[in-house]
Short mmCIF file of C-alpha atoms in Angstrom, two decimals:
data_model
loop_
_atom_site.label_atom_id
_atom_site.label_comp_id
_atom_site.label_asym_id
_atom_site.label_seq_id
_atom_site.Cartn_x
_atom_site.Cartn_y
_atom_site.Cartn_z
CA MET A 1 200.79 -3.64 70.64
CA ASN A 2 199.86 -5.58 67.51
CA THR A 3 196.14 -5.14 66.92
CA GLU A 4 196.05 -5.58 63.16
CA VAL A 5 193.41 -7.88 61.76
CA ASN A 6 193.33 -10.61 59.16
CA ASN A 7 190.39 -12.01 57.22
CA GLN A 8 189.51 -14.50 59.95
CA THR A 9 189.21 -11.84 62.61
CA VAL A 10 187.38 -9.07 60.85
CA SER A 11 184.45 -7.32 62.54
CA GLY A 12 181.44 -6.12 60.56
CA LEU A 13 181.19 -3.04 62.75
CA VAL A 14 183.49 -0.16 61.81
CA VAL A 15 184.05 3.08 63.70
CA LYS A 16 183.87 5.88 61.13
CA GLY A 17 184.52 8.64 63.61
CA ILE A 18 184.82 9.62 67.27
CA ALA A 19 184.73 13.16 68.63
CA PHE A 20 184.99 14.25 72.24
CA THR A 21 184.61 17.62 73.94
CA PRO A 22 185.59 17.68 77.62
CA LEU A 23 183.24 19.65 79.88
CA PRO A 24 184.69 21.68 82.76
CA GLN A 25 183.96 20.99 86.40
CA PRO A 26 182.13 23.00 87.58
CA LEU A 27 180.22 23.64 84.40
CA PHE A 28 179.64 27.30 85.36
CA ASP A 29 180.93 29.70 87.98
CA GLN A 30 177.36 30.07 89.17
CA LEU A 31 174.47 27.69 88.66
CA ARG A 32 172.17 28.73 85.82
CA PRO A 33 168.53 27.83 85.10
CA ILE A 34 168.35 24.28 83.84
CA ASP A 35 166.59 25.10 80.57
CA GLN A 36 169.41 27.55 79.72
CA VAL A 37 172.04 24.94 80.64
CA MET A 38 170.44 22.31 78.43
CA SER A 39 170.16 24.78 75.53
CA MET A 40 173.84 25.66 75.88
CA LEU A 41 174.75 21.98 75.79
CA VAL A 42 172.64 21.56 72.66
CA GLN A 43 174.74 24.34 71.12
CA SER A 44 177.78 22.16 71.70
CA ILE A 45 176.33 18.80 70.66
CA GLY A 46 174.91 20.04 67.32
CA PRO A 47 178.13 21.55 65.93
CA GLN A 48 180.26 18.63 67.18
CA VAL A 49 178.02 16.15 65.37
CA ASN A 50 178.20 18.22 62.18
CA GLN A 51 181.96 18.63 62.48
CA LEU A 52 182.45 14.86 62.75
CA ILE A 53 180.05 14.00 59.95
CA GLU A 54 181.65 16.54 57.65
CA GLN A 55 185.10 15.08 58.21
CA THR A 56 183.92 11.52 57.55
CA GLY A 57 182.44 12.70 54.24
CA ILE A 58 179.28 10.63 54.78
CA PRO A 59 176.19 12.43 53.41
CA THR A 60 173.87 13.40 56.26
CA THR A 61 170.99 11.62 54.54
CA GLU A 62 172.78 8.27 55.03
CA PHE A 63 172.23 8.06 58.78
CA ASP A 64 169.39 5.79 59.84
CA ARG A 65 169.38 6.67 63.54
CA HIS A 66 171.02 8.96 66.06
CA PHE A 67 170.56 8.36 69.79
CA LEU A 68 171.62 10.67 72.59
CA CYS A 69 172.69 8.67 75.63
CA SER A 70 173.55 9.63 79.16
CA THR A 71 174.14 8.11 82.56
CA MET A 72 173.72 11.04 84.86
CA ILE A 73 171.46 13.53 83.05
CA GLU A 74 168.24 12.28 84.48
CA LEU A 75 166.94 14.65 87.18
CA PRO A 76 166.08 17.51 84.78
CA PHE A 77 163.75 15.09 82.97
CA THR A 78 162.53 13.16 86.03
CA THR A 79 161.50 16.40 87.72
CA GLN A 80 159.99 17.54 84.39
CA SER A 81 162.08 20.72 84.59
CA VAL A 82 162.85 20.19 80.88
CA ASN A 83 161.29 17.85 78.37
CA TRP A 84 162.94 15.84 75.65
CA PRO A 85 160.81 16.94 72.66
CA ASP A 86 161.90 20.56 73.34
CA ILE A 87 165.56 19.55 73.45
CA ALA A 88 165.16 17.41 70.32
CA GLY A 89 163.52 20.38 68.59
CA GLN A 90 166.50 22.59 69.42
CA LEU A 91 168.89 19.92 68.15
CA LYS A 92 166.94 19.65 64.91
CA GLU A 93 167.99 23.22 64.09
CA TYR A 94 171.41 21.68 63.38
CA GLY A 95 169.95 19.15 60.95
CA GLU A 96 167.60 16.21 60.64
CA HIS A 97 170.46 13.81 61.46
CA GLN A 98 170.77 15.16 65.03
CA PRO A 99 169.70 12.88 67.93
CA ASP A 100 165.96 12.45 68.22
CA THR A 101 165.76 9.86 70.96
CA PHE A 102 167.23 10.12 74.45
CA VAL A 103 168.29 6.90 76.18
CA ASN A 104 169.53 6.83 79.77
CA ALA A 105 167.74 3.88 81.38
CA TYR A 106 170.72 1.60 80.84
CA GLU A 107 173.12 4.17 82.30
CA CYS A 108 176.69 3.70 81.00
CA ALA A 109 175.58 0.85 78.73
CA SER A 110 172.90 2.97 77.01
CA TRP A 111 174.93 3.24 73.79
CA GLY A 112 174.93 -0.56 73.45
CA TYR A 113 171.22 -0.94 74.09
CA SER A 114 170.58 1.82 71.51
CA LEU A 115 172.73 -0.01 68.98
CA ARG A 116 170.84 -3.23 69.68
CA HIS A 117 167.53 -1.40 69.20
CA TYR A 118 168.70 0.01 65.86
CA LEU A 119 169.86 -3.40 64.61
CA LYS A 120 166.60 -4.96 65.75
CA GLN A 121 164.56 -2.33 63.89
CA ALA A 122 166.56 -2.89 60.72
CA GLU A 123 166.07 -6.64 61.01
CA GLY A 124 162.31 -6.27 61.62
CA GLN A 125 161.87 -3.86 58.73
CA LYS A 126 164.09 -6.01 56.53
CA TYR A 127 166.67 -3.45 55.53
CA GLN A 128 170.43 -3.67 55.84
CA ALA A 129 171.58 -1.55 58.75
CA LYS A 130 174.28 0.89 57.68
CA TYR A 131 175.14 4.07 59.55
CA MET A 132 174.20 4.96 63.08
CA ILE A 133 175.32 7.75 65.39
CA VAL A 134 175.45 7.69 69.14
CA SER A 135 176.18 10.81 71.10
CA ILE A 136 176.84 10.55 74.82
CA ILE A 137 176.52 13.48 77.15
CA ASP A 138 177.37 13.57 80.81
CA ALA A 139 177.41 16.98 82.44
CA ASN A 140 177.02 17.91 86.09
CA VAL A 141 174.20 20.33 85.30
CA TYR A 142 173.20 20.89 88.95
CA ASP A 143 176.78 20.70 90.25
CA PHE A 144 175.89 17.92 92.70
CA GLU A 145 178.85 16.87 94.83
CA PHE A 146 178.08 13.14 94.51
CA TRP A 147 178.47 13.38 90.74
CA ARG A 148 181.90 14.97 91.15
CA TYR A 149 183.22 12.25 93.43
CA ASN A 150 181.77 9.18 95.08
CA ASP A 151 182.91 5.90 96.57
CA HIS A 152 181.83 3.81 93.58
CA TRP A 153 184.22 5.27 91.01
CA GLN A 154 185.83 8.23 92.80
CA HIS A 155 186.34 11.19 90.42
CA SER A 156 183.93 11.65 87.52
CA GLY A 157 184.80 13.11 84.14
CA PHE A 158 182.33 14.97 81.97
CA GLY A 159 182.05 15.48 78.27
CA ILE A 160 180.21 15.19 75.00
CA THR A 161 181.07 12.22 72.80
CA THR A 162 179.89 11.48 69.29
CA VAL A 163 180.51 8.12 67.63
CA ILE A 164 179.65 7.20 64.05
CA LEU A 165 179.34 3.47 63.40
CA GLU A 166 179.01 1.66 60.13
CA VAL A 167 177.60 -1.82 59.81
CA GLU A 168 179.87 -2.83 56.96
CA THR A 169 178.73 -6.44 56.70
CA PRO A 170 175.80 -8.16 58.46
CA LEU A 171 176.68 -8.65 62.12
CA THR A 172 176.81 -12.08 63.70
CA ASP A 173 178.08 -11.99 67.26
CA GLU A 174 179.78 -8.61 67.42
CA ILE A 175 177.38 -7.19 70.00
CA THR A 176 176.95 -8.56 73.52
CA ILE A 177 174.25 -6.84 75.54
CA GLY A 178 173.11 -8.03 78.93
CA SER A 179 172.79 -7.45 82.61
CA ALA A 180 174.50 -8.88 85.66
CA VAL A 181 172.49 -11.24 87.81
CA THR A 182 174.69 -11.05 90.90
CA HIS A 183 175.09 -8.22 93.38
CA ASN A 184 178.67 -7.59 92.23
CA GLY A 185 177.88 -6.34 88.72
CA VAL A 186 181.33 -5.02 87.84
CA ALA A 187 183.12 -8.29 88.70
CA GLU A 188 180.47 -10.27 86.83
CA PHE A 189 180.92 -7.94 83.86
CA ALA A 190 184.67 -8.68 83.89
CA THR A 191 183.95 -12.40 83.60
CA VAL A 192 181.59 -11.72 80.67
CA VAL A 193 184.31 -9.66 78.97
CA ARG A 194 186.76 -12.51 79.48
CA ARG A 195 184.34 -15.09 78.05
CA THR A 196 183.59 -12.85 75.09
CA MET A 197 187.27 -12.22 74.43
CA MET A 198 188.01 -15.93 74.41
CA LYS A 199 185.74 -16.15 71.35
CA LYS A 200 187.48 -13.14 69.82
CA PRO A 201 191.21 -13.81 69.99
CA GLY A 202 193.35 -10.86 69.10
CA ALA A 203 190.84 -8.12 69.91
CA VAL A 204 192.10 -5.46 72.29
CA VAL A 205 189.71 -4.50 75.05
CA ALA A 206 188.74 -0.89 75.79
CA LEU A 207 187.35 -0.95 79.31
CA PRO A 208 185.56 1.66 81.40
CA PHE A 209 187.80 3.84 83.57
CA PHE A 210 187.85 2.94 87.25
CA PRO A 211 190.06 3.56 90.30
CA VAL A 212 193.11 1.36 90.87
CA ASN A 213 191.32 -1.24 93.03
CA VAL A 214 188.82 -1.99 90.24
CA GLN A 215 191.57 -1.87 87.62
CA MET A 216 193.39 -4.57 89.62
CA MET A 217 190.26 -6.70 89.66
CA PHE A 218 189.95 -6.38 85.87
CA GLU A 219 193.61 -7.29 85.50
CA LYS A 220 193.21 -10.42 87.59
CA LEU A 221 189.94 -11.56 86.03
CA LEU A 222 190.97 -10.82 82.44
CA ARG A 223 194.19 -12.80 82.94
CA GLY A 224 196.43 -10.76 80.73
CA GLN A 225 194.07 -10.19 77.80
CA PRO A 226 195.38 -7.24 75.78
CA SER A 227 193.73 -3.99 76.82
CA LEU A 228 194.10 -0.26 76.27
CA PRO A 229 195.39 1.76 79.24
CA ASP A 230 192.91 2.84 81.92
CA LEU A 231 192.63 6.62 81.79
CA HIS A 232 190.90 7.16 85.12
CA ALA A 233 193.86 9.10 86.52
CA LYS A 234 193.68 11.54 83.61
CA TYR A 235 189.94 11.89 82.96
CA GLY A 236 188.12 10.31 85.92
CA HIS A 237 185.24 7.92 85.23
CA CYS A 238 183.50 9.33 82.14
CA PHE A 239 180.50 6.99 82.23
CA GLY A 240 179.48 5.54 78.82
CA ALA A 241 182.14 7.61 77.07
CA ASP A 242 185.08 5.68 78.56
CA PRO A 243 185.68 3.04 75.85
CA TRP A 244 185.27 5.66 73.09
CA LEU A 245 187.65 8.02 74.81
CA SER A 246 190.05 5.13 75.14
CA LEU A 247 189.82 4.34 71.40
CA LEU A 248 190.11 8.03 70.53
CA THR A 249 193.23 8.44 72.65
CA HIS A 250 194.77 5.28 71.19
CA GLY A 251 193.99 6.34 67.63
CA LEU A 252 195.43 9.81 68.10
CA SER A 253 198.69 8.56 69.58
CA ASN A 254 199.19 5.60 67.21
CA LYS A 255 198.94 6.05 63.49
CA ILE A 256 196.41 3.49 62.28
CA GLU A 257 197.58 2.20 58.93
CA GLN A 258 195.87 -1.20 58.95
CA PRO A 259 192.45 -1.98 60.46
CA GLN A 260 192.68 -2.71 64.19
CA ARG A 261 190.11 -4.70 66.14
CA PHE A 262 188.83 -3.75 69.58
CA MET A 263 186.14 -4.56 72.10
CA ALA A 264 184.43 -1.45 73.42
CA CYS A 265 183.03 -2.29 76.85
CA SER A 266 180.78 -0.43 79.27
CA VAL A 267 179.12 -1.45 82.50
CA ALA A 268 176.51 0.40 84.54
CA LEU A 269 176.40 0.64 88.31
CA ASN A 270 173.19 -1.41 88.20
CA GLY A 271 174.90 -4.15 86.19
CA TYR A 272 173.75 -3.53 82.59
CA TYR A 273 176.62 -4.03 80.17
CA ALA A 274 177.45 -3.53 76.50
CA ILE A 275 180.34 -5.05 74.57
CA ALA A 276 180.91 -4.30 70.90
CA GLU A 277 183.60 -5.81 68.73
CA LEU A 278 184.58 -3.20 66.17
CA MET A 279 187.38 -1.87 64.06
CA LEU A 280 189.28 1.34 63.73
CA THR A 281 190.69 1.91 60.26
CA SER A 282 192.99 4.41 58.61
CA ASP A 283 189.82 6.31 57.58
CA THR A 284 188.43 6.64 61.10
CA VAL A 285 188.09 10.34 61.90
CA LEU A 286 189.34 11.18 65.39
CA ILE A 287 188.65 14.56 66.95
CA MET A 288 189.66 15.67 70.42
CA ASN A 289 188.17 19.12 70.89
CA LYS A 290 189.31 21.71 73.40
CA GLU A 291 187.46 21.90 76.68
CA TRP A 292 184.03 23.51 76.35
CA HIS A 293 184.12 27.22 77.01
CA ARG A 294 181.51 28.33 79.54
CA GLY A 295 180.42 31.27 77.42
CA MET B 1 147.36 0.42 55.13
CA VAL B 2 145.88 2.56 57.87
CA LYS B 3 147.46 1.80 61.22
CA GLN B 4 144.95 0.50 63.76
CA LEU B 5 145.10 2.03 67.22
CA GLN B 6 143.62 0.97 70.53
CA GLN B 7 144.34 2.98 73.63
CA TYR B 8 143.65 3.14 77.32
CA CYS B 9 144.08 5.79 79.96
CA GLY B 10 143.73 5.18 83.69
CA THR B 11 144.80 6.48 87.07
CA LEU B 12 146.46 4.67 89.95
CA SER B 13 144.06 5.16 92.84
CA ARG B 14 145.62 3.20 95.70
CA MET B 15 148.67 1.24 96.79
CA PRO B 16 149.08 -1.50 94.17
CA PHE B 17 150.16 -4.30 96.52
CA PRO B 18 148.20 -3.49 99.70
CA ASP B 19 148.64 -6.85 101.43
CA MET B 20 152.29 -7.30 100.67
CA PRO B 21 155.05 -6.11 102.99
CA SER B 22 157.37 -3.73 101.22
CA ILE B 23 161.09 -3.26 101.89
CA ALA B 24 161.91 0.26 103.06
CA GLU B 25 164.67 0.71 100.51
CA ALA B 26 164.01 4.18 99.12
CA GLN B 27 167.16 6.24 99.16
CA MET B 28 167.56 9.97 99.47
CA LEU B 29 170.00 11.61 97.10
CA PRO B 30 173.34 11.87 98.93
CA LEU B 31 173.22 15.63 99.49
CA THR B 32 176.23 17.15 101.25
CA THR B 33 177.02 20.70 100.13
CA ASP B 34 174.95 23.88 100.50
CA ASN B 35 174.45 23.83 96.73
CA ASP B 36 173.16 20.23 96.82
CA PHE B 37 170.50 21.12 99.40
CA SER B 38 169.60 24.37 97.67
CA VAL B 39 169.10 22.67 94.28
CA PHE B 40 167.04 19.89 95.81
CA ALA B 41 164.87 22.29 97.79
CA ASN B 42 164.07 24.21 94.62
CA PHE B 43 162.53 21.25 92.79
CA THR B 44 158.77 21.58 92.65
CA SER B 45 156.64 18.90 94.31
CA SER B 46 153.72 16.98 92.92
CA PRO B 47 150.41 17.38 94.80
CA TYR B 48 149.49 13.79 93.90
CA PRO B 49 149.83 10.99 96.49
CA VAL B 50 152.77 8.58 96.38
CA PHE B 51 151.29 5.06 96.17
CA VAL B 52 154.21 3.17 94.70
CA ASN B 53 157.95 2.71 95.25
CA VAL B 54 160.53 1.91 92.57
CA ARG B 55 160.42 -1.86 93.12
CA GLU B 56 156.63 -1.95 92.91
CA HIS B 57 156.67 0.29 89.86
CA TYR B 58 159.07 -2.06 88.08
CA GLN B 59 156.87 -4.99 89.12
CA ILE B 60 153.83 -3.40 87.43
CA LEU B 61 155.82 -2.63 84.26
CA SER B 62 157.27 -6.12 84.32
CA ASP B 63 153.81 -7.71 84.56
CA LEU B 64 152.56 -5.55 81.67
CA VAL B 65 155.52 -6.50 79.47
CA ASP B 66 155.13 -10.21 80.32
CA GLU B 67 151.45 -10.02 79.36
CA ALA B 68 152.27 -8.17 76.13
CA GLN B 69 154.92 -10.74 75.18
CA LEU B 70 152.31 -13.45 75.57
CA CYS B 71 149.63 -11.59 73.61
CA TRP B 72 151.83 -10.32 70.77
CA PRO B 73 155.15 -12.21 70.65
CA LYS B 74 158.02 -10.10 69.26
CA ILE B 75 155.99 -6.88 69.23
CA THR B 76 158.14 -3.77 69.69
CA ILE B 77 157.45 -2.23 73.09
CA ILE B 78 158.53 1.20 74.29
CA VAL B 79 158.20 2.04 77.96
CA ARG B 80 158.52 5.36 79.73
CA ILE B 81 160.83 4.89 82.68
CA SER B 82 162.08 8.02 84.36
CA MET B 83 164.51 8.06 87.32
CA PRO B 84 165.99 4.80 86.07
CA GLY B 85 168.87 4.57 88.54
CA GLY B 86 166.78 3.65 91.57
CA MET B 87 167.52 -0.08 91.42
CA ARG B 88 168.35 -2.76 88.86
CA ILE B 89 165.65 -3.04 86.21
CA PRO B 90 164.09 -6.55 86.00
CA ALA B 91 165.55 -8.75 83.25
CA ASN B 92 162.32 -9.06 81.25
CA LEU B 93 162.26 -5.28 80.77
CA LEU B 94 165.72 -5.57 79.21
CA ALA B 95 164.50 -7.88 76.41
CA ASP B 96 165.63 -6.99 72.91
CA ASN B 97 162.16 -5.96 71.70
CA VAL B 98 161.74 -3.51 74.58
CA LEU B 99 163.22 0.00 74.72
CA LEU B 100 163.09 2.01 77.93
CA LEU B 101 163.02 5.78 77.59
CA GLU B 102 162.72 8.89 79.75
CA ASP B 103 160.34 10.28 77.15
CA ILE B 104 158.65 8.13 74.54
CA THR B 105 157.29 10.94 72.32
CA CYS B 106 159.89 11.07 69.54
CA GLU B 107 160.51 7.32 69.39
CA GLU B 108 156.79 6.62 69.21
CA GLN B 109 156.40 9.09 66.33
CA LYS B 110 159.22 7.37 64.48
CA LEU B 111 158.32 3.74 65.16
CA VAL B 112 154.63 4.08 64.46
CA VAL B 113 155.49 4.81 60.83
CA PHE B 114 157.73 1.79 60.33
CA GLU B 115 156.69 -0.93 62.75
CA ASN B 116 153.98 -3.45 61.94
CA SER B 117 152.91 -3.39 65.55
CA LEU B 118 153.94 -1.27 68.48
CA LEU B 119 152.93 -1.11 72.14
CA VAL B 120 153.53 2.05 74.15
CA ILE B 121 153.42 1.93 77.96
CA GLU B 122 153.51 5.43 79.38
CA ASP B 123 152.95 5.86 83.08
CA TYR B 124 153.30 8.86 85.33
CA PHE B 125 153.04 7.10 88.68
CA THR B 126 154.33 9.33 91.44
CA ARG B 127 157.22 7.62 93.24
CA ILE B 128 158.82 10.66 94.81
CA GLU B 129 157.22 14.06 95.15
CA ILE B 130 159.75 15.81 92.94
CA ASP B 131 158.90 13.67 89.91
CA ASN B 132 155.80 15.86 89.40
CA ASN B 133 153.80 12.93 88.11
CA ASP B 134 150.00 12.62 88.35
CA ASN B 135 149.55 8.83 88.75
CA SER B 136 148.14 8.45 85.24
CA VAL B 137 148.96 5.60 82.88
CA ARG B 138 148.39 5.27 79.16
CA LEU B 139 148.62 2.29 76.84
CA ARG B 140 148.62 2.53 73.04
CA LEU B 141 148.63 -0.45 70.74
CA TYR B 142 149.28 0.17 67.05
CA SER B 143 148.99 -2.48 64.39
CA ASN B 144 148.90 -2.77 60.63
CA ASP B 145 146.51 -5.69 61.07
CA VAL B 146 142.93 -5.30 62.20
CA LEU B 147 142.86 -5.48 65.99
CA PRO B 148 140.07 -7.47 67.66
CA SER B 149 137.95 -5.34 69.95
CA GLY B 150 139.34 -5.32 73.47
CA ALA B 151 142.82 -6.29 72.33
CA LEU B 152 144.34 -4.34 75.22
CA GLN B 153 142.07 -5.92 77.84
CA PRO B 154 144.66 -8.38 79.28
CA LEU B 155 146.93 -5.43 80.06
CA ILE B 156 144.07 -3.31 81.36
CA THR B 157 143.06 -6.17 83.68
CA CYS B 158 146.65 -6.33 84.87
CA LEU B 159 146.52 -2.61 85.74
CA GLN B 160 143.08 -2.84 87.33
CA LYS B 161 144.32 -5.57 89.68
CA ARG B 162 146.89 -3.05 90.88
CA GLY B 163 144.39 -0.31 91.60
CA VAL B 164 144.27 1.54 88.30
CA ILE B 165 140.80 2.86 87.54
#
């Protein structure tokens, strides 16, 4: 697949690094108290973030923002069994550049809404946006059956993802953030992806992972637009991590010598979507960690 | 310049839309295994009454954000919105100057330093017993400019119409 870029098709958004740590299912042999579970996950997020930053060589003081996003970690906060400032405090022990804001309202598209928020802040405060980190965590912390498997996307996959993005040149139309207006959000999202891709010839789409029936719908609606393979059979649906896992897998199995342009796409069950046109380069750090050890 | 702050704290005291029929659309978590039921049964329950469902809650937030957009166009707004998966969030709450968060604490601390003006909408309306909320609501308006007295009143009126005292 030829995904190399020329001057006319360059994106101002560059992926400096992606790291992923798969989480086992079940997370533990026996359920543990939720505050302990969250602390143990913090002990995995913090080092992964530091590992990725170190390999990119970017000084930690360069990062403007770091958001932690999730689709399914919601009940521990909704029930007030844990609170975010405590978790953020624990993360801070790994450095000031660790995530300090938790975003899950937009479900799988939370990373895109966080990116939009960061760009908006930079614009409002009149500084040039530069480096931003998004970490995404989805873990079945209560071992609920419906998070393992359900009719919407069948098997789920769990993990911790960290993505470092650089705004290399001021962005114009690289980011598309929105929400479906119809009942069939996933099909509507596919039409938005197609429309967006028509304005971005040559970009390769990295879609969320879905079962075969949804994959077929994407195939039909995208009408042969180039896309990375769907990895649902291997990983299950990994929520907002899917496009990043797709890019990571592609980058690890294909040596990237010239910049390659992609569209990272996520859609939430409630219809919110995020599409980002971005580039992988020969400098992009790609880390696939071993599955998290229960400890 | 010293940041100006106006704030409000109230409590939802009744059903917010008493004369309006409401769709019975609340959904129970799809519990199936022994573990599912055991986990759910172990969540603590709020002693506060449930006056509002998810749709009505979003309607109140939506009205507040609409009012704020009229009063202070382009102001940055952060809104506490826990249990976000209940139904699709109204489009006006997805505007690019609005950020929805489970917990606004850290973002508020950060933004209040940098933003010229910031509105925080933080409610704890009980929608299901396990959310452990207390039906309180807080508004905070920060500005680098001098705020006229009663600047928050349009939003307070909006809340009062819905039974917040």
